[in-house]
Short mmCIF file of C-alpha atoms in Angstrom, two decimals:
data_model
loop_
_atom_site.label_atom_id
_atom_site.label_comp_id
_atom_site.label_asym_id
_atom_site.label_seq_id
_atom_site.Cartn_x
_atom_site.Cartn_y
_atom_site.Cartn_z
CA UNK A 18 35.79 23.59 -2.17
CA UNK A 19 34.23 20.37 -2.50
CA UNK A 20 32.14 20.53 1.00
CA UNK A 21 28.81 19.67 1.38
CA UNK A 22 26.30 23.11 1.49
CA UNK A 23 23.50 22.89 4.09
CA UNK A 24 22.89 20.81 7.03
CA UNK A 25 21.32 17.44 7.90
CA UNK A 26 18.08 18.17 9.42
CA UNK A 27 16.08 15.33 11.96
CA UNK A 28 14.07 13.64 9.21
CA UNK A 29 17.23 12.66 7.48
CA UNK A 30 17.16 15.23 4.54
CA UNK A 31 19.52 17.85 3.53
CA UNK A 32 18.56 21.33 3.56
CA UNK A 33 19.80 24.68 2.34
CA UNK A 34 19.10 28.10 3.21
CA UNK A 35 18.85 31.21 0.80
CA UNK A 36 17.84 34.63 1.21
CA UNK A 37 16.36 33.41 4.63
CA UNK A 38 14.46 30.92 3.86
CA UNK A 39 14.98 26.73 4.33
CA UNK A 40 14.61 24.52 1.17
CA UNK A 41 14.98 20.49 0.92
CA UNK A 42 18.39 20.17 -1.44
CA UNK A 43 16.60 17.13 -3.13
CA UNK A 44 13.78 19.61 -4.44
CA UNK A 45 16.40 22.02 -5.61
CA UNK A 46 18.52 19.69 -7.38
CA UNK A 47 15.34 18.48 -8.92
CA UNK A 48 14.17 21.68 -10.32
CA UNK A 49 17.68 22.67 -11.19
CA UNK A 50 17.09 19.80 -13.87
CA UNK A 51 13.78 19.47 -14.70
CA UNK A 52 11.99 22.95 -13.57
CA UNK A 53 9.29 23.51 -11.10
CA UNK A 54 7.76 20.73 -9.39
CA UNK A 55 3.92 20.96 -10.04
CA UNK A 56 1.52 21.53 -6.94
CA UNK A 57 0.45 18.50 -5.23
CA UNK A 58 3.35 16.22 -6.06
CA UNK A 59 6.63 15.27 -4.27
CA UNK A 60 10.15 14.41 -5.04
CA UNK A 61 10.54 10.67 -4.40
CA UNK A 62 13.96 8.94 -3.39
CA UNK A 63 13.68 5.70 -5.43
CA UNK A 64 16.01 3.79 -3.03
CA UNK A 65 14.55 4.83 0.19
CA UNK A 66 18.04 6.95 1.08
CA UNK A 67 17.17 10.52 2.07
CA UNK A 68 20.58 11.57 1.64
CA UNK A 69 20.89 10.23 -1.91
CA UNK A 70 20.44 13.19 -4.10
CA UNK A 71 21.67 11.97 -7.28
CA UNK A 72 19.50 13.24 -9.95
CA UNK A 73 18.96 9.26 -10.84
CA UNK A 74 17.34 8.75 -7.43
CA UNK A 75 14.92 11.57 -7.51
CA UNK A 76 11.83 11.29 -9.42
CA UNK A 77 8.49 13.05 -9.55
CA UNK A 78 5.42 11.45 -7.49
CA UNK A 79 1.94 11.89 -6.49
CA UNK A 80 1.85 11.91 -2.49
CA UNK A 81 0.12 8.70 -2.78
CA UNK A 82 2.98 7.08 -4.84
CA UNK A 83 5.33 8.26 -2.43
CA UNK A 84 3.86 6.67 0.02
CA UNK A 85 3.98 3.55 -1.57
CA UNK A 86 7.80 3.69 -1.90
CA UNK A 87 7.86 4.05 1.78
CA UNK A 88 9.90 1.50 3.46
CA UNK A 89 8.87 0.05 7.01
CA UNK A 90 8.62 2.25 9.78
CA UNK A 91 11.22 1.80 12.55
CA UNK A 92 8.47 1.05 15.16
CA UNK A 93 7.27 -1.74 13.30
CA UNK A 94 7.34 -5.32 15.33
CA UNK A 95 7.28 -7.61 13.04
CA UNK A 96 9.63 -6.94 10.18
CA UNK A 97 6.99 -7.00 7.59
CA UNK A 98 5.67 -3.67 6.50
CA UNK A 99 2.00 -3.44 7.12
CA UNK A 100 1.65 -6.35 9.45
CA UNK A 101 1.43 -5.60 13.13
CA UNK A 102 0.99 -7.58 16.06
CA UNK A 103 -1.76 -6.89 18.34
CA UNK A 104 -3.09 -7.79 21.69
CA UNK A 105 -6.30 -7.01 24.11
CA UNK A 106 -6.18 -6.33 27.92
CA UNK A 107 -7.32 -10.29 28.05
CA UNK A 108 -3.91 -11.36 26.41
CA UNK A 109 -5.87 -12.47 23.47
CA UNK A 110 -3.73 -11.34 20.03
CA UNK A 111 -3.23 -11.81 16.70
CA UNK A 112 -1.64 -10.11 13.37
CA UNK A 113 -3.31 -7.19 11.68
CA UNK A 114 -2.59 -6.80 7.82
CA UNK A 115 -3.26 -3.49 6.14
CA UNK A 116 -3.46 -2.23 2.78
CA UNK A 117 -4.61 1.45 1.47
CA UNK A 118 -6.98 0.95 -1.68
CA UNK A 119 -6.98 3.57 -4.57
CA UNK A 120 -9.85 5.29 -2.95
CA UNK A 121 -7.56 6.02 0.40
CA UNK A 122 -9.61 3.95 2.54
CA UNK A 123 -7.63 1.32 4.28
CA UNK A 124 -8.28 -2.27 4.12
CA UNK A 125 -7.54 -4.63 7.55
CA UNK A 126 -7.83 -8.19 8.04
CA UNK A 127 -7.07 -9.66 11.23
CA UNK A 128 -5.49 -13.08 11.85
CA UNK A 129 -6.01 -14.44 15.52
CA UNK A 130 -3.30 -16.38 17.04
CA UNK A 131 -6.19 -18.08 19.46
CA UNK A 132 -7.64 -19.75 15.92
CA UNK A 133 -4.64 -19.98 13.91
CA UNK A 134 -1.57 -20.33 16.46
CA UNK A 135 0.83 -17.62 16.26
CA UNK A 136 3.12 -18.68 13.63
CA UNK A 137 0.06 -19.35 11.17
CA UNK A 138 -1.48 -16.09 11.73
CA UNK A 139 1.68 -14.38 11.07
CA UNK A 140 2.06 -16.37 7.62
CA UNK A 141 -1.36 -15.71 7.00
CA UNK A 142 -1.62 -12.29 7.23
CA UNK A 143 1.72 -11.65 5.53
CA UNK A 144 0.53 -13.65 2.67
CA UNK A 145 -2.82 -11.79 2.60
CA UNK A 146 -1.28 -8.50 2.41
CA UNK A 147 1.55 -9.50 -0.33
CA UNK A 148 -1.47 -11.00 -2.20
CA UNK A 149 -3.75 -7.64 -1.71
CA UNK A 150 -0.73 -5.49 -3.18
CA UNK A 151 -0.38 -7.84 -5.95
CA UNK A 152 -3.99 -7.34 -6.86
CA UNK A 153 -3.76 -3.52 -6.57
CA UNK A 154 -0.82 -3.29 -8.47
CA UNK A 155 -2.37 -5.23 -11.35
CA UNK A 156 -4.43 -1.90 -11.55
CA UNK A 157 -1.09 -0.06 -11.49
CA UNK A 158 -1.42 1.06 -7.76
CA UNK A 159 2.40 1.74 -7.73
CA UNK A 160 3.16 -0.66 -4.70
CA UNK A 161 7.18 -1.25 -4.89
CA UNK A 162 9.15 -3.62 -2.96
CA UNK A 163 10.19 -1.29 -0.43
CA UNK A 164 6.92 -1.27 0.71
CA UNK A 165 6.39 -4.82 1.20
CA UNK A 166 5.65 -6.43 -1.67
#
């Protein structure tokens, strides 16, 4: 009594098995409270903690909205979501800032360390990305602070 049901899978989600089929616990909890999840929608953990399955932390969203609440990737090399350092075979490098537009297309801008210096290139890339996300959010894009805003 009082023990967690299921198992924690490699992707940090709790799973349970029922009648030989595996289910993600957050989806089960959401459906127990609100009914079937519409096709093409996801259940988002608002605070980003995949193990926090409190109903107050779950919301139904489109896949695009879910992506816009993602935190920084573990392999991020700059500490800023959507900003990465790149370097070519000649040792020339800079910072690349990326956002995704409402059309689903990616918009990227490069800031050369040779032209701006390393710290200014990083600052410019970070500022450009925040400015772009702000502009997208003026049109209700739904980017959250967890996604680098």
